[in-house]
PDB file of C-alpha atoms in Angstrom:
ATOM      1  CA  UNK A   1     106.713  85.899  97.329  1.00  0.00           C
ATOM      2  CA  UNK A   2     108.852  85.440 100.424  1.00  0.00           C
ATOM      3  CA  UNK A   3     107.441  86.581 103.737  1.00  0.00           C
ATOM      4  CA  UNK A   4     109.979  87.161 106.517  1.00  0.00           C
ATOM      5  CA  UNK A   5     108.915  87.174 110.159  1.00  0.00           C
ATOM      6  CA  UNK A   6     111.226  88.275 112.969  1.00  0.00           C
ATOM      7  CA  UNK A   7     110.911  87.378 116.631  1.00  0.00           C
ATOM      8  CA  UNK A   8     112.947  87.524 119.826  1.00  0.00           C
ATOM      9  CA  UNK A   9     113.204  91.251 120.404  1.00  0.00           C
ATOM     10  CA  UNK A  10     112.615  92.769 123.795  1.00  0.00           C
ATOM     11  CA  UNK A  11     114.058  94.720 126.696  1.00  0.00           C
ATOM     12  CA  UNK A  12     117.391  93.768 128.237  1.00  0.00           C
ATOM     13  CA  UNK A  13     119.929  95.444 130.508  1.00  0.00           C
ATOM     14  CA  UNK A  14     123.370  96.411 129.265  1.00  0.00           C
ATOM     15  CA  UNK A  15     125.661  93.398 129.201  1.00  0.00           C
ATOM     16  CA  UNK A  16     122.802  90.996 128.616  1.00  0.00           C
ATOM     17  CA  UNK A  17     121.927  88.821 125.633  1.00  0.00           C
ATOM     18  CA  UNK A  18     119.104  88.273 123.182  1.00  0.00           C
ATOM     19  CA  UNK A  19     118.595  85.922 120.251  1.00  0.00           C
ATOM     20  CA  UNK A  20     116.605  87.085 117.261  1.00  0.00           C
ATOM     21  CA  UNK A  21     114.997  84.700 114.772  1.00  0.00           C
ATOM     22  CA  UNK A  22     113.818  85.252 111.217  1.00  0.00           C
ATOM     23  CA  UNK A  23     111.818  82.634 109.337  1.00  0.00           C
ATOM     24  CA  UNK A  24     111.052  82.679 105.618  1.00  0.00           C
ATOM     25  CA  UNK A  25     107.628  81.464 104.541  1.00  0.00           C
ATOM     26  CA  UNK A  26     108.806  79.963 101.227  1.00  0.00           C
ATOM     27  CA  UNK A  27     111.456  77.255 100.901  1.00  0.00           C
ATOM     28  CA  UNK A  28     112.897  78.929  97.797  1.00  0.00           C
ATOM     29  CA  UNK A  29     114.532  81.377 100.191  1.00  0.00           C
ATOM     30  CA  UNK A  30     116.852  78.582 101.347  1.00  0.00           C
ATOM     31  CA  UNK A  31     119.371  79.549  98.651  1.00  0.00           C
ATOM     32  CA  UNK A  32     119.209  83.268  99.412  1.00  0.00           C
ATOM     33  CA  UNK A  33     121.699  85.269 101.358  1.00  0.00           C
ATOM     34  CA  UNK A  34     120.024  86.454 104.544  1.00  0.00           C
ATOM     35  CA  UNK A  35     120.958  88.988 107.129  1.00  0.00           C
ATOM     36  CA  UNK A  36     120.069  91.678 109.601  1.00  0.00           C
ATOM     37  CA  UNK A  37     119.919  95.448 109.540  1.00  0.00           C
ATOM     38  CA  UNK A  38     118.948  97.882 112.252  1.00  0.00           C
ATOM     39  CA  UNK A  39     117.695 101.423 112.451  1.00  0.00           C
ATOM     40  CA  UNK A  40     117.460 103.720 115.443  1.00  0.00           C
ATOM     41  CA  UNK A  41     115.328 106.889 115.486  1.00  0.00           C
ATOM     42  CA  UNK A  42     117.026 109.698 113.599  1.00  0.00           C
ATOM     43  CA  UNK A  43     119.756 107.446 112.212  1.00  0.00           C
ATOM     44  CA  UNK A  44     120.225 105.743 108.864  1.00  0.00           C
ATOM     45  CA  UNK A  45     119.779 102.021 108.410  1.00  0.00           C
ATOM     46  CA  UNK A  46     122.889 100.103 109.475  1.00  0.00           C
ATOM     47  CA  UNK A  47     124.186  96.749 108.286  1.00  0.00           C
ATOM     48  CA  UNK A  48     124.497  94.243 111.135  1.00  0.00           C
ATOM     49  CA  UNK A  49     125.248  90.770 109.768  1.00  0.00           C
ATOM     50  CA  UNK A  50     125.050  88.555 106.684  1.00  0.00           C
ATOM     51  CA  UNK A  51     125.089  84.807 106.076  1.00  0.00           C
ATOM     52  CA  UNK A  52     125.156  83.107 102.668  1.00  0.00           C
ATOM     53  CA  UNK A  53     123.632  79.856 101.387  1.00  0.00           C
ATOM     54  CA  UNK A  54     124.816  76.842 103.403  1.00  0.00           C
ATOM     55  CA  UNK A  55     126.639  79.289 105.686  1.00  0.00           C
ATOM     56  CA  UNK A  56     129.525  79.483 103.236  1.00  0.00           C
ATOM     57  CA  UNK A  57     130.470  82.907 104.565  1.00  0.00           C
ATOM     58  CA  UNK A  58     129.511  85.369 107.263  1.00  0.00           C
ATOM     59  CA  UNK A  59     129.997  89.088 107.574  1.00  0.00           C
ATOM     60  CA  UNK A  60     129.439  91.588 110.380  1.00  0.00           C
ATOM     61  CA  UNK A  61     129.239  95.303 110.781  1.00  0.00           C
ATOM     62  CA  UNK A  62     132.160  96.896 112.576  1.00  0.00           C
ATOM     63  CA  UNK A  63     130.037  97.941 115.533  1.00  0.00           C
ATOM     64  CA  UNK A  64     128.912  94.385 116.359  1.00  0.00           C
ATOM     65  CA  UNK A  65     131.840  92.166 115.373  1.00  0.00           C
ATOM     66  CA  UNK A  66     132.926  89.961 118.260  1.00  0.00           C
ATOM     67  CA  UNK A  67     129.602  90.395 120.066  1.00  0.00           C
ATOM     68  CA  UNK A  68     126.968  89.176 117.579  1.00  0.00           C
ATOM     69  CA  UNK A  69     126.822  85.825 115.770  1.00  0.00           C
ATOM     70  CA  UNK A  70     124.637  84.985 112.768  1.00  0.00           C
ATOM     71  CA  UNK A  71     123.617  81.419 111.872  1.00  0.00           C
ATOM     72  CA  UNK A  72     121.061  79.403 109.858  1.00  0.00           C
ATOM     73  CA  UNK A  73     119.124  76.243 110.589  1.00  0.00           C
ATOM     74  CA  UNK A  74     119.518  73.008 108.595  1.00  0.00           C
ATOM     75  CA  UNK A  75     116.635  73.891 106.266  1.00  0.00           C
ATOM     76  CA  UNK A  76     118.297  77.267 105.556  1.00  0.00           C
ATOM     77  CA  UNK A  77     114.968  79.069 105.928  1.00  0.00           C
ATOM     78  CA  UNK A  78     115.518  80.390 109.451  1.00  0.00           C
ATOM     79  CA  UNK A  79     118.312  82.753 110.389  1.00  0.00           C
ATOM     80  CA  UNK A  80     119.348  83.656 113.918  1.00  0.00           C
ATOM     81  CA  UNK A  81     121.205  86.561 115.432  1.00  0.00           C
ATOM     82  CA  UNK A  82     122.761  85.847 118.809  1.00  0.00           C
ATOM     83  CA  UNK A  83     123.497  89.175 120.486  1.00  0.00           C
ATOM     84  CA  UNK A  84     125.825  89.197 123.494  1.00  0.00           C
ATOM     85  CA  UNK A  85     127.344  91.987 125.570  1.00  0.00           C
ATOM     86  CA  UNK A  86     124.557  94.314 124.515  1.00  0.00           C
ATOM     87  CA  UNK A  87     125.061  98.059 124.836  1.00  0.00           C
ATOM     88  CA  UNK A  88     122.519 100.890 124.975  1.00  0.00           C
ATOM     89  CA  UNK A  89     123.675 101.976 121.518  1.00  0.00           C
ATOM     90  CA  UNK A  90     122.413  98.637 120.171  1.00  0.00           C
ATOM     91  CA  UNK A  91     118.864  99.860 120.776  1.00  0.00           C
ATOM     92  CA  UNK A  92     117.043  99.861 117.439  1.00  0.00           C
ATOM     93  CA  UNK A  93     114.456  98.146 115.324  1.00  0.00           C
ATOM     94  CA  UNK A  94     116.123  95.084 113.822  1.00  0.00           C
ATOM     95  CA  UNK A  95     115.046  94.016 110.337  1.00  0.00           C
ATOM     96  CA  UNK A  96     115.573  90.682 108.659  1.00  0.00           C
ATOM     97  CA  UNK A  97     116.388  90.774 104.943  1.00  0.00           C
ATOM     98  CA  UNK A  98     116.918  88.288 102.112  1.00  0.00           C
ATOM     99  CA  UNK A  99     118.466  88.608  98.667  1.00  0.00           C
ATOM    100  CA  UNK A 100     119.261  86.346  95.743  1.00  0.00           C
ATOM    101  CA  UNK A 101     122.878  87.527  95.950  1.00  0.00           C
ATOM    102  CA  UNK A 102     124.979  88.688  98.854  1.00  0.00           C
ATOM    103  CA  UNK A 103     125.637  91.918  96.951  1.00  0.00           C
ATOM    104  CA  UNK A 104     121.988  92.842  97.495  1.00  0.00           C
ATOM    105  CA  UNK A 105     122.600  92.855 101.244  1.00  0.00           C
ATOM    106  CA  UNK A 106     125.983  94.602 101.408  1.00  0.00           C
ATOM    107  CA  UNK A 107     126.269  96.489  98.129  1.00  0.00           C
ATOM    108  CA  UNK A 108     126.165 100.271  97.909  1.00  0.00           C
ATOM    109  CA  UNK A 109     123.573 100.442  95.126  1.00  0.00           C
ATOM    110  CA  UNK A 110     121.521  97.240  95.337  1.00  0.00           C
ATOM    111  CA  UNK A 111     118.843  96.427  97.910  1.00  0.00           C
ATOM    112  CA  UNK A 112     117.527  93.162  99.386  1.00  0.00           C
ATOM    113  CA  UNK A 113     114.658  91.433  97.617  1.00  0.00           C
ATOM    114  CA  UNK A 114     112.615  90.994 100.788  1.00  0.00           C
ATOM    115  CA  UNK A 115     112.298  92.655 104.176  1.00  0.00           C
ATOM    116  CA  UNK A 116     110.680  91.683 107.435  1.00  0.00           C
ATOM    117  CA  UNK A 117     108.625  94.182 109.402  1.00  0.00           C
ATOM    118  CA  UNK A 118     111.169  94.441 112.211  1.00  0.00           C
ATOM    119  CA  UNK A 119     111.456  93.650 115.900  1.00  0.00           C
ATOM    120  CA  UNK A 120     112.320  96.155 118.621  1.00  0.00           C
ATOM    121  CA  UNK A 121     115.445  95.664 120.732  1.00  0.00           C
ATOM    122  CA  UNK A 122     115.873  97.983 123.705  1.00  0.00           C
ATOM    123  CA  UNK A 123     118.983  97.918 125.886  1.00  0.00           C
ATOM    124  CA  UNK A 124     118.828  99.851 129.152  1.00  0.00           C
ATOM    125  CA  UNK A 125     121.841 101.270 130.950  1.00  0.00           C
TER     126      UNK A 125
END
């Protein structure tokens, strides 16, 4: 089993920055694709960012490209999401996810193998 724990959420004013962290409890997750999703009240879950094993590739949702950056540490078991130029519409619960293939994070029919419990990000106007 892989346990994912997010941290770094909080309250920030529009235009500010936050960095989220997600750490996997099991080293086997080092080869997994990892990423972030978010969900605001009344809205469907939205893809935010993806990073593959050894950071071979990165992908971002259209709403965050150019503002958010995803990265992994040397052990590959911690993933970060640097969020800059935050907007009120970025307010949501942000969830870390991991999958044995990148398709499980971005595919239309597949789902990630593991989810974190989420961390709240609130951006005030």
